[in-house]
PDB file of C-alpha atoms and ligand atoms in Angstrom:
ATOM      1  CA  UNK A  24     -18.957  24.851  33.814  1.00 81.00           C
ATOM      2  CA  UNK A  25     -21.442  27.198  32.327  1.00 96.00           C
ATOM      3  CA  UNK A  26     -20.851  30.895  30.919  1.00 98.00           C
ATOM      4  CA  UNK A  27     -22.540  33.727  31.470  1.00 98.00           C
ATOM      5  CA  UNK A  28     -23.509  35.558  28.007  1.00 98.00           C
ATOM      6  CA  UNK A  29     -24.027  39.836  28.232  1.00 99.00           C
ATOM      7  CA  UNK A  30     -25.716  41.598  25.563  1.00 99.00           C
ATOM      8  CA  UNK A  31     -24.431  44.925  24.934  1.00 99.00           C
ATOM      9  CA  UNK A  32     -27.114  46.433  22.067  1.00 98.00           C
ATOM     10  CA  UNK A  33     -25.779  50.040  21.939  1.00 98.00           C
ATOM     11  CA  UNK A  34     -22.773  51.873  23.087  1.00 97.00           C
ATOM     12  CA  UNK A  35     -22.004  55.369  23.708  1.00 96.00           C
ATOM     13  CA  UNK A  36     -20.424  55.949  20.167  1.00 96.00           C
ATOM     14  CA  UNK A  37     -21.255  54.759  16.974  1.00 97.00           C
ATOM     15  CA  UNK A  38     -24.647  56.018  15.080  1.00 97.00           C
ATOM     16  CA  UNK A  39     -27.282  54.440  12.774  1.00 98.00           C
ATOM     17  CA  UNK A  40     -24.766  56.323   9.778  1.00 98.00           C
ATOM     18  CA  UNK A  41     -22.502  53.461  11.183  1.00 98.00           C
ATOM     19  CA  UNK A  42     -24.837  50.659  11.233  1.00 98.00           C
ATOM     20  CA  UNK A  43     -28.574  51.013  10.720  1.00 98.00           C
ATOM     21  CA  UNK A  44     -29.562  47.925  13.121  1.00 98.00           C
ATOM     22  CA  UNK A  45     -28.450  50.105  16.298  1.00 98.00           C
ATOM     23  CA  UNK A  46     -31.288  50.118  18.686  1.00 98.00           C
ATOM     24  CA  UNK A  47     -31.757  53.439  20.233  1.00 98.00           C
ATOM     25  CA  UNK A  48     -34.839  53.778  21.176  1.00 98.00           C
ATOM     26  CA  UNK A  49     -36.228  52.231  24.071  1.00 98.00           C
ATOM     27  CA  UNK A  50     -38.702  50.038  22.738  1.00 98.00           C
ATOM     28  CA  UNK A  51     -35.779  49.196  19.833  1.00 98.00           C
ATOM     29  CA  UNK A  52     -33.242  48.538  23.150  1.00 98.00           C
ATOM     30  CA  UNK A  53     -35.685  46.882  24.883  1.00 98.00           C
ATOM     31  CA  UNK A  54     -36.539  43.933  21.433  1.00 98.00           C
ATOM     32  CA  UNK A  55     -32.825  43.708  20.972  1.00 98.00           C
ATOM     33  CA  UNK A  56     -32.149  42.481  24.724  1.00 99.00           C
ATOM     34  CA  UNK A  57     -35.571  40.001  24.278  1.00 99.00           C
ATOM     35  CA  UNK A  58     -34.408  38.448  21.352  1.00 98.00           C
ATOM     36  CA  UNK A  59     -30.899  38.158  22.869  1.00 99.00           C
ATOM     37  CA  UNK A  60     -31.990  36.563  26.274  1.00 98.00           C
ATOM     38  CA  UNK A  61     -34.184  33.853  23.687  1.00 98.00           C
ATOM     39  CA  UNK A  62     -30.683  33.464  22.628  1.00 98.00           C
ATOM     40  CA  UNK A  63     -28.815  32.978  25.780  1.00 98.00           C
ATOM     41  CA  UNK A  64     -27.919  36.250  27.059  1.00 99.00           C
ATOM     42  CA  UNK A  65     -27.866  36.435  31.031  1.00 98.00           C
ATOM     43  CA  UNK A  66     -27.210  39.983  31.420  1.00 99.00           C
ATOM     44  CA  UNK A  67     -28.441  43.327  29.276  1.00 99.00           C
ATOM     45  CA  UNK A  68     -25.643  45.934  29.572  1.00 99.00           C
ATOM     46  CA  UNK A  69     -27.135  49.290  28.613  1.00 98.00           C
ATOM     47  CA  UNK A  70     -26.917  52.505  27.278  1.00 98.00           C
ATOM     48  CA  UNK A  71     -29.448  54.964  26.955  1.00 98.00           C
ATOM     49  CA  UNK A  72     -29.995  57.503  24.183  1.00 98.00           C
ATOM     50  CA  UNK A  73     -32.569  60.510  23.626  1.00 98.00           C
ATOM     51  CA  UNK A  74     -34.213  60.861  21.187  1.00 97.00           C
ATOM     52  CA  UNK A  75     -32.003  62.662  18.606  1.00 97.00           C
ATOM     53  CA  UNK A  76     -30.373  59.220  19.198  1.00 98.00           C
ATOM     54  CA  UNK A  77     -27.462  61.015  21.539  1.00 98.00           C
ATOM     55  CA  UNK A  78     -26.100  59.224  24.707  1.00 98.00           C
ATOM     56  CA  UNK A  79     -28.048  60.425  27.597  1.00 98.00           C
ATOM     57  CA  UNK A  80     -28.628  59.891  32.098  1.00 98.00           C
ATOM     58  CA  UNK A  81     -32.158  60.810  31.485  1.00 98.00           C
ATOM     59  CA  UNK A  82     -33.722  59.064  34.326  1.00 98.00           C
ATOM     60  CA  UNK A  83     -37.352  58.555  32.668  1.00 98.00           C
ATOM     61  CA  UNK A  84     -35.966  57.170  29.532  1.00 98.00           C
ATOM     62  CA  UNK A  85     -33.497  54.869  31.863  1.00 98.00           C
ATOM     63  CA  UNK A  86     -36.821  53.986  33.582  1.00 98.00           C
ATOM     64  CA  UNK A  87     -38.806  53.475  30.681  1.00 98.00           C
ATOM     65  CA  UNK A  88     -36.063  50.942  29.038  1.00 98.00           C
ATOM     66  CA  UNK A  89     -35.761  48.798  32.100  1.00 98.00           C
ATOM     67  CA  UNK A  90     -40.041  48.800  32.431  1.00 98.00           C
ATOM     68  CA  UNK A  91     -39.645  47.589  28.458  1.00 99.00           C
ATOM     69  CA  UNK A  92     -36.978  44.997  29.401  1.00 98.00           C
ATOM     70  CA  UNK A  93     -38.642  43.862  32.211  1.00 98.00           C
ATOM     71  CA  UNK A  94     -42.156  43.342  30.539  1.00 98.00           C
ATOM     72  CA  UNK A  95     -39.954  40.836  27.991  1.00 98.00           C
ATOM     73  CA  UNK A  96     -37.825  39.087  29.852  1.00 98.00           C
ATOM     74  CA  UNK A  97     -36.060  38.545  33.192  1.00 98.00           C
ATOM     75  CA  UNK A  98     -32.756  39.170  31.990  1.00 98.00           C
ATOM     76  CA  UNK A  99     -29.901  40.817  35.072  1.00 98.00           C
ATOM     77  CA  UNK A 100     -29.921  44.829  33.794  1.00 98.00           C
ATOM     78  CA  UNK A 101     -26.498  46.361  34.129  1.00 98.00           C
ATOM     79  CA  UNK A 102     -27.101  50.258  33.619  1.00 98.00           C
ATOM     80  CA  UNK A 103     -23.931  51.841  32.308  1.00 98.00           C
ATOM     81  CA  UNK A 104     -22.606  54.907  34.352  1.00 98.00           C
ATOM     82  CA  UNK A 105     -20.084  54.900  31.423  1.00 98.00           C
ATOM     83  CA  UNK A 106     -23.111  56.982  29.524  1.00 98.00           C
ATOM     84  CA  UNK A 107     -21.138  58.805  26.612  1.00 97.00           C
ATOM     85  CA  UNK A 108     -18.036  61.015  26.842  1.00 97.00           C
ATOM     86  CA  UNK A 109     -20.154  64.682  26.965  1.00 96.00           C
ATOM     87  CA  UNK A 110     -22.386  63.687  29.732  1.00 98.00           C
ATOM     88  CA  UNK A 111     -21.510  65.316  33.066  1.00 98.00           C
ATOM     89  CA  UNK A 112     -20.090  62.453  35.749  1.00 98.00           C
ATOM     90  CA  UNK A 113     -22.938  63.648  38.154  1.00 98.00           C
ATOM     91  CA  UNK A 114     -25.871  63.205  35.642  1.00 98.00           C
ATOM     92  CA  UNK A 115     -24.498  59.496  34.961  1.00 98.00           C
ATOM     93  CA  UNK A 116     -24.027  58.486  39.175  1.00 98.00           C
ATOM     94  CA  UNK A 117     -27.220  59.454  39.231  1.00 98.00           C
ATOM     95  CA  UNK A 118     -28.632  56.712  36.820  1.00 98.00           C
ATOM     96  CA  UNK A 119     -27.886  53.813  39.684  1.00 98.00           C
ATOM     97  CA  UNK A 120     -31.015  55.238  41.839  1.00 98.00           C
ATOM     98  CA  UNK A 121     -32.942  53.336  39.495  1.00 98.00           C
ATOM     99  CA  UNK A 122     -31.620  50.351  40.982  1.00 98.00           C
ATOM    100  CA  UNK A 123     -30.498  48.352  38.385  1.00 98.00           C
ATOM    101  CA  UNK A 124     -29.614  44.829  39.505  1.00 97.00           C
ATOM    102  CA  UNK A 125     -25.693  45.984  38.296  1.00 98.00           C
ATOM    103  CA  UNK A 126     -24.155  49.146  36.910  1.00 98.00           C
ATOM    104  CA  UNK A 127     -20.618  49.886  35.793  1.00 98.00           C
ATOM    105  CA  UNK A 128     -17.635  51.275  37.660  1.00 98.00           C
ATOM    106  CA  UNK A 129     -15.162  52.794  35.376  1.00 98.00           C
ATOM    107  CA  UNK A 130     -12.471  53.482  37.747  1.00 98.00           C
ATOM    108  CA  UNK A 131     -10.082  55.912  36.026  1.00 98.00           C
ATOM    109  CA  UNK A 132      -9.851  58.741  33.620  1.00 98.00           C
ATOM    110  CA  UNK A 133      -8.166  57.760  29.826  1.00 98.00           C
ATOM    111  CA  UNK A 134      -8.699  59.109  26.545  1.00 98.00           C
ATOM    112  CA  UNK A 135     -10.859  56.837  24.898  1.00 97.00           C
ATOM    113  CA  UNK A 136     -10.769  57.303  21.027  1.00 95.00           C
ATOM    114  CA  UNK A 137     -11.091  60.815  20.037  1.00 95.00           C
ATOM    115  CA  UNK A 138     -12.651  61.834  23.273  1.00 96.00           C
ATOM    116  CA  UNK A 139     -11.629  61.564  26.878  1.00 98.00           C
ATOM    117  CA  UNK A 140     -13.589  59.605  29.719  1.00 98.00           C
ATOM    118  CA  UNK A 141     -13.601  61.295  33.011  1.00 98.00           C
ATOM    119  CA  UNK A 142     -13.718  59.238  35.989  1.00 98.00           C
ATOM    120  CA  UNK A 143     -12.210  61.656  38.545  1.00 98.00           C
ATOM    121  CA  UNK A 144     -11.222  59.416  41.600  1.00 98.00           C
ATOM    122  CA  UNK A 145     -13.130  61.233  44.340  1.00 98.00           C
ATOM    123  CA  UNK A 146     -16.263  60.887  42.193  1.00 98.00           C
ATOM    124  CA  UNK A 147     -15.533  57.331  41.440  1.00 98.00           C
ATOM    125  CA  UNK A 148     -15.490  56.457  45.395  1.00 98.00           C
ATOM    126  CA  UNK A 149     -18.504  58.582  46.001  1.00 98.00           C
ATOM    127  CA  UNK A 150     -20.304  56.332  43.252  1.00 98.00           C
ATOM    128  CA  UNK A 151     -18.817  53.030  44.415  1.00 98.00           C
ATOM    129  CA  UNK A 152     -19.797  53.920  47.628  1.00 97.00           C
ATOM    130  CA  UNK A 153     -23.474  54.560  46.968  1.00 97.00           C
ATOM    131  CA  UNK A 154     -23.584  51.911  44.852  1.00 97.00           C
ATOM    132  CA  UNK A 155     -22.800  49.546  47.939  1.00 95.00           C
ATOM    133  CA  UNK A 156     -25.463  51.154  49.705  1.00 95.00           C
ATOM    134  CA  UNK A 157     -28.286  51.037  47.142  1.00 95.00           C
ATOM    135  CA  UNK A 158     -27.078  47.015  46.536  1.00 95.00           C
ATOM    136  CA  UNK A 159     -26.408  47.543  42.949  1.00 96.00           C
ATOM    137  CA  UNK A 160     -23.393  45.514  41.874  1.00 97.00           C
ATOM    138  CA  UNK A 161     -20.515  47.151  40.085  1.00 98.00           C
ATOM    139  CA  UNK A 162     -18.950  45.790  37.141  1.00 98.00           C
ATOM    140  CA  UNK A 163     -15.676  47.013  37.463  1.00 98.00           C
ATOM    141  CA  UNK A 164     -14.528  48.301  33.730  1.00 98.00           C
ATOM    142  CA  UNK A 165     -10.341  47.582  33.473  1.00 98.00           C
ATOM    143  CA  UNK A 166      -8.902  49.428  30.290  1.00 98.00           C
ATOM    144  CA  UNK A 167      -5.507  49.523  31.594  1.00 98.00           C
ATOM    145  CA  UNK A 168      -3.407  47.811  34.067  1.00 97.00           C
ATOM    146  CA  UNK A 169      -3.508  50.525  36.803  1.00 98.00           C
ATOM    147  CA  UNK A 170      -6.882  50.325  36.534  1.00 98.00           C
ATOM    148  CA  UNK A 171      -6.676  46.600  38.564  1.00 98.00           C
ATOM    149  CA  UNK A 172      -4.840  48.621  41.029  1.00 98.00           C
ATOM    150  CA  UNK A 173      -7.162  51.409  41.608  1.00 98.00           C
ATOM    151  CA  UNK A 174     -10.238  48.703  41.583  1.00 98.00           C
ATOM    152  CA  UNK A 175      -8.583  46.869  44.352  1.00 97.00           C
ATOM    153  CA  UNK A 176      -7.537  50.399  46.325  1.00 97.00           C
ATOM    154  CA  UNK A 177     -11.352  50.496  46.502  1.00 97.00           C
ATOM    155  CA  UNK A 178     -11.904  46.961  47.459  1.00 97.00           C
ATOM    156  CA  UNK A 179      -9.486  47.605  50.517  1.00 96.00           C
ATOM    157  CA  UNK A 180     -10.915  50.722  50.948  1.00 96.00           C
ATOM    158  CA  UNK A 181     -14.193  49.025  52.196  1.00 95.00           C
ATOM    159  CA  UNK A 182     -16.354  50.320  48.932  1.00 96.00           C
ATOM    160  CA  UNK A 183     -17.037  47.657  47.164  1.00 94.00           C
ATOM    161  CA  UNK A 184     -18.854  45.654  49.177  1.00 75.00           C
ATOM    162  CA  UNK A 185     -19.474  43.326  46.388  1.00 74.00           C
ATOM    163  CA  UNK A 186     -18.193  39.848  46.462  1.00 89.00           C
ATOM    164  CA  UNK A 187     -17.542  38.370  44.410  1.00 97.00           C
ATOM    165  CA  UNK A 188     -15.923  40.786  42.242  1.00 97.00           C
ATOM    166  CA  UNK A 189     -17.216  41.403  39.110  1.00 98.00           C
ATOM    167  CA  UNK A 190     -14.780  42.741  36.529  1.00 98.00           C
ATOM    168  CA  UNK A 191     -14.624  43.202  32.532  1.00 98.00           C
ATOM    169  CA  UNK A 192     -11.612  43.581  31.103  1.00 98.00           C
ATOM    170  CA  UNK A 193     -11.449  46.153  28.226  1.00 98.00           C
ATOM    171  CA  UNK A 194      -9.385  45.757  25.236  1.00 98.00           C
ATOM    172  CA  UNK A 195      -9.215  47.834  21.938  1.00 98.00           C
ATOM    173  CA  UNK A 196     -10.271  50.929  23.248  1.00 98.00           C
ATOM    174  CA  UNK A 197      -7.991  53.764  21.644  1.00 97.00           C
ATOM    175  CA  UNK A 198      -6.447  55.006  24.614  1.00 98.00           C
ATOM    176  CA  UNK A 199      -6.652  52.232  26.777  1.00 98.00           C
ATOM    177  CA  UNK A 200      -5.066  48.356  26.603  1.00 98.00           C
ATOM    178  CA  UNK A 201      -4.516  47.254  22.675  1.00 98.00           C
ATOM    179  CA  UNK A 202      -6.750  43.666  21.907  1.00 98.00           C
ATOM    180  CA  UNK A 203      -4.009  41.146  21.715  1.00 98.00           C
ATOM    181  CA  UNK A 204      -3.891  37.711  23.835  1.00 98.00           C
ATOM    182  CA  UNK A 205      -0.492  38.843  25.356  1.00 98.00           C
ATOM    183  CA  UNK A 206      -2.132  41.901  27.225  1.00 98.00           C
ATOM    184  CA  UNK A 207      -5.265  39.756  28.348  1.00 98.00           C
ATOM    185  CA  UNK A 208      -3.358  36.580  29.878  1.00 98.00           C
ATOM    186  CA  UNK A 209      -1.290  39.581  31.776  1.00 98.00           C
ATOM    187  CA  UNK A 210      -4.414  40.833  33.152  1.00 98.00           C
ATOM    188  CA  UNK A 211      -6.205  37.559  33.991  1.00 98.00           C
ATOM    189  CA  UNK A 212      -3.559  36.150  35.808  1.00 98.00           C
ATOM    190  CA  UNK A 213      -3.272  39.112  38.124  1.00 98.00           C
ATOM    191  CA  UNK A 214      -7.030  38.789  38.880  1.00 98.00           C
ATOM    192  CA  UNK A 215      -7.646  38.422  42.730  1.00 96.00           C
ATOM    193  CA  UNK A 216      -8.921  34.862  43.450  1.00 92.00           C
ATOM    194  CA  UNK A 217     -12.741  34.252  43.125  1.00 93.00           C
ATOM    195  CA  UNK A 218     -13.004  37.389  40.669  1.00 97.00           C
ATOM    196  CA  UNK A 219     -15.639  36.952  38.096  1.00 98.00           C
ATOM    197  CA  UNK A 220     -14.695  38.191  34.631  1.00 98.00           C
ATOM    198  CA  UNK A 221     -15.712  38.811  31.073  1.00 98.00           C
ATOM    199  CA  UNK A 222     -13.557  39.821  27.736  1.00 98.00           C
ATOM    200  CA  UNK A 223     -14.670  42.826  26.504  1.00 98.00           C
ATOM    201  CA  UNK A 224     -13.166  42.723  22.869  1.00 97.00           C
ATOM    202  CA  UNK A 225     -13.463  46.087  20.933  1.00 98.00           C
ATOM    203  CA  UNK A 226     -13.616  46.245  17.428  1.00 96.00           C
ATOM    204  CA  UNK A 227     -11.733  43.800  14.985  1.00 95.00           C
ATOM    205  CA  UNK A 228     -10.362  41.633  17.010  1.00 97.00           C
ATOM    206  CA  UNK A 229     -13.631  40.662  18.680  1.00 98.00           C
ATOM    207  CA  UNK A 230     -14.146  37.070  18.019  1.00 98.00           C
ATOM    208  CA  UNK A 231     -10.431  36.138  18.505  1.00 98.00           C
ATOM    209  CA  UNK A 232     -10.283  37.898  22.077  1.00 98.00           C
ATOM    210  CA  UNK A 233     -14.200  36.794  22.900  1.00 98.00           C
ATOM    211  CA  UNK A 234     -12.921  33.053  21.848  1.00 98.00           C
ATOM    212  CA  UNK A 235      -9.908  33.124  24.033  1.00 98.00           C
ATOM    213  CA  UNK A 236     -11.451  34.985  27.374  1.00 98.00           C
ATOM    214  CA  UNK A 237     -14.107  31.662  27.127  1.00 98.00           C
ATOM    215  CA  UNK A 238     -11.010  29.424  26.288  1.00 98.00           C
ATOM    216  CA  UNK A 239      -9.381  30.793  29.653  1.00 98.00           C
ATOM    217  CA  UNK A 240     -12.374  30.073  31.637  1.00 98.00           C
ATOM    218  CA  UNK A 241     -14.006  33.903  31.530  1.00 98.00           C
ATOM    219  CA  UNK A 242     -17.532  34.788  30.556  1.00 98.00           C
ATOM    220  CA  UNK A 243     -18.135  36.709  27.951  1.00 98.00           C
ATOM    221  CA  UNK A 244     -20.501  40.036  26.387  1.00 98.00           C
ATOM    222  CA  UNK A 245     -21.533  40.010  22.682  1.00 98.00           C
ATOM    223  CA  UNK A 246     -23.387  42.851  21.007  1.00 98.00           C
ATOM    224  CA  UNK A 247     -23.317  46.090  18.085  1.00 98.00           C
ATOM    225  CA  UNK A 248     -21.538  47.882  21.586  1.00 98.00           C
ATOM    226  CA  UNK A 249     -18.450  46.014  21.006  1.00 98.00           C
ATOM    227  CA  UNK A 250     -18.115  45.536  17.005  1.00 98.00           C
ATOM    228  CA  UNK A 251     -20.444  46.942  14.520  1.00 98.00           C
ATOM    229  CA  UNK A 252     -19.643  43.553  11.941  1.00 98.00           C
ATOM    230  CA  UNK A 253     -19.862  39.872  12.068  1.00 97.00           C
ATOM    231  CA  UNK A 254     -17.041  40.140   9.735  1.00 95.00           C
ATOM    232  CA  UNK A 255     -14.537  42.173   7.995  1.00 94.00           C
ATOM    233  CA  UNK A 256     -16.896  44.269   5.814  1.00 95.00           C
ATOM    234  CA  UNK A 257     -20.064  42.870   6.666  1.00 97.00           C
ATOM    235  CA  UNK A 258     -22.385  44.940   9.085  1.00 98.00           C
ATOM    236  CA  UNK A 259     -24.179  42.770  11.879  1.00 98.00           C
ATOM    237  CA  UNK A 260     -27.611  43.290  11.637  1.00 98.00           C
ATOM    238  CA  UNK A 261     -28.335  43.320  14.815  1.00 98.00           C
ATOM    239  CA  UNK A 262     -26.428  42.407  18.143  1.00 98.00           C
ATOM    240  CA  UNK A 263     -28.573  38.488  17.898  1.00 98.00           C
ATOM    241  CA  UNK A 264     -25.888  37.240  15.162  1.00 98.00           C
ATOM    242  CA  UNK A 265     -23.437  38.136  17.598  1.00 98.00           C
ATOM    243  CA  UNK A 266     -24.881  36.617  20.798  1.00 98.00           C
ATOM    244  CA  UNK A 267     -25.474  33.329  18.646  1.00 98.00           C
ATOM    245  CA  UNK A 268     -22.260  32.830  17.367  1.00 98.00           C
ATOM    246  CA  UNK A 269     -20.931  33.754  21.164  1.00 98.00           C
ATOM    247  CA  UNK A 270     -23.311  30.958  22.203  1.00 98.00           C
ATOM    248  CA  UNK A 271     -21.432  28.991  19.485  1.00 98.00           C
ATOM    249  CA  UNK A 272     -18.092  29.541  20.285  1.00 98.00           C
ATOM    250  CA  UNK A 273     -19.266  28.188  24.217  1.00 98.00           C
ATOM    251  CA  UNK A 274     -21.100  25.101  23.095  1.00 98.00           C
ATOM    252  CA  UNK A 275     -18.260  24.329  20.922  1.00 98.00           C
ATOM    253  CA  UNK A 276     -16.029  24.481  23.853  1.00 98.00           C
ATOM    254  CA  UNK A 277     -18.361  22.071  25.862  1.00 97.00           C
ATOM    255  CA  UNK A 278     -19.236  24.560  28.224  1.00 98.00           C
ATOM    256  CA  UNK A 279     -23.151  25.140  29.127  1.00 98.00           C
ATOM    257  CA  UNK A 280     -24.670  28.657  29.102  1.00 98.00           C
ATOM    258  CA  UNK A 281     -25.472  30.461  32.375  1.00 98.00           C
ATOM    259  CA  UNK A 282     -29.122  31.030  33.280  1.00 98.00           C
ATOM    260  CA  UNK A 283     -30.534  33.941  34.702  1.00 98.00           C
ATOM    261  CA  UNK A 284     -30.828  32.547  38.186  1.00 97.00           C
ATOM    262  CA  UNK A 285     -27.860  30.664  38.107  1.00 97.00           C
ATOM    263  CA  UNK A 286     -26.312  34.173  36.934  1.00 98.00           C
ATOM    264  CA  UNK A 287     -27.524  35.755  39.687  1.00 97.00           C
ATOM    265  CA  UNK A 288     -26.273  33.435  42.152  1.00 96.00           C
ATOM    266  CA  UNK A 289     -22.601  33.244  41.051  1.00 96.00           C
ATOM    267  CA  UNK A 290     -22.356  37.182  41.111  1.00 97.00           C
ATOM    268  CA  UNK A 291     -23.658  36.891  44.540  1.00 95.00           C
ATOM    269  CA  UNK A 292     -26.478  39.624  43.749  1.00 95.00           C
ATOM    270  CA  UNK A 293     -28.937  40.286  46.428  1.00 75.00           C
ATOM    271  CA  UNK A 294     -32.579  39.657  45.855  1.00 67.00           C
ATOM    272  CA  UNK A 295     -35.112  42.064  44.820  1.00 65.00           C
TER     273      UNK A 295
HETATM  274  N1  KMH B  20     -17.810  51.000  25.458  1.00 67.61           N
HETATM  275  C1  KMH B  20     -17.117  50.705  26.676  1.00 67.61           C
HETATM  276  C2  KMH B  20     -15.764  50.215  26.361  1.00 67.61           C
HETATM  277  C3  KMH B  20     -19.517  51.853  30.392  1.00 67.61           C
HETATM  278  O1  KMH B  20     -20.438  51.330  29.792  1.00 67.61           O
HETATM  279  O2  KMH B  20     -19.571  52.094  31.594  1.00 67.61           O
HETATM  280  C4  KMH B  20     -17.050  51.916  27.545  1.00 67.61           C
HETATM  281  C5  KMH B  20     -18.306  52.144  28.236  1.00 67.61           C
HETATM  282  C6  KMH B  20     -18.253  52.261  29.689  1.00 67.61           C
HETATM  283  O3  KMH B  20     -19.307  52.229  27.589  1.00 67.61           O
HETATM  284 ZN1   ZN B  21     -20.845  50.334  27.794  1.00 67.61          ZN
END
């Protein structure tokens, strides 16, 4: 069995105050996800910022970071629609008519730290939707039990026309599911058959819950997105430490690491 490794470089929160290694830039995005992929990575999720560093949908600099990524390596781009927490739901739908190879589906509203994430659910369906019809495969983002439920409403729905299904399962975000190995055997085991799934572990417990989504037979993402440190105290400098000890955990668990065809081919994406 082989894993598939994502690299998450940047998120929509944290700064350079927090951690001067966060790429922000395209060209900066773009060398993070090439040294990654070197590393193993299969899949680049990414977030785009402007350049007073702030999240942004701006479709050139979305274009610009997948021409960067694409002139370095072959890694799968998954555009988040997530974006940051100020940017208008509209302005971040629109970022999938680049065609990434996958984007993300958040598929509910929560509070999410400090801030609140809207997802409103006619929006959400109008994304999913066009996402079918562009062929850009959602990565369905599950903070929260219902959010299973309103994911497979969809499914039934007819608008996510996307098997296998691809989901992550979020834990650690303030406002959504807390990180603790109780609340993700819960959620994997009510996974529909065939899903495909990653841990994404937020913050401090983001080794323990990485180790034990591989352990259960998930994939996983790695990256300054999901934890700023390599250890308590101890900035990462960089998202590669964190790829290569992801790698490490896998090889030490016997299982090979996913290629970017083979990638491609388990998530059933269609070819460009
Ligand atoms: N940082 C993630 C937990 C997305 O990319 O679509 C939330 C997020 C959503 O960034
Ligand atoms: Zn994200």
């Amino acid at each position: 069995m082989s894993v598939v490794i994502t690299v998450a470089p940047t998120g929509p929160i944290a700064s350079k105050a927090d951690n001067p290694h966060l790429p922000t830039q395209p060209v900066e995005i773009a060398d993070a996800v090439a040294e990654a992929h070197a590393a193993g990575a299969a899949v680049a999720h990414i977030h785009l910022r402007d350049h007073q560093h702030r999240p942004t949908a701006d479709l050139a600099i979305g274009r610009r970071t997948m021409d960067l990524i694409a002139e370095r390596c072959p890694i799968l781009v998954q555009l988040s629609t997530g974006v940051g927490l100020d940017v208008p739901f509209a302005e971040r739908a629109a970022l999938i008519e680049l065609r990434p190879r996958m984007a993300t589906l958040n598929p509910c509203s929560m509070s999410f730290g400090s801030g609140e994430f809207r997802n409103p659910p006619a929006d959400v369906r109008r994304l999913a939707a066009r996402m079918a019809e562009l062929g850009v495969k959602p990565e369905l983002e599950i903070y929260d039990t219902g959010h299973l439920d309103a994911c497979l409403r969809l499914r039934d729905e007819g608008l996510l026309d996307a098997e296998p299904l691809q989901f992550s399962l979020v834990l650690g975000v303030a406002g959504g599911m807390a990180a603790t190995p109780e609340n993700l055997l819960a959620m994997v085991r009510r996974l529909p058959e065939n899903a495909v799934w990653q841990v994404i572990a937020i913050g401090r417990r983001n080794l323990e819950l990485t180790a034990i989504g591989l352990a259960l037979g998930g994939n996983a993402r790695a990256g300054l997105e999901d934890t700023l440190y390599v250890r308590k105290g101890e900035l990462s400098p960089g998202s590669l430490p964190l790829v290569e000890r992801t790698v490490g955990l896998a090889g030490a668990l016997d299982l090979g690491i996913a290629g970017v065809e083979e990638t491609a081919a388990r998530l059933g994406l269609t070819g460009r």
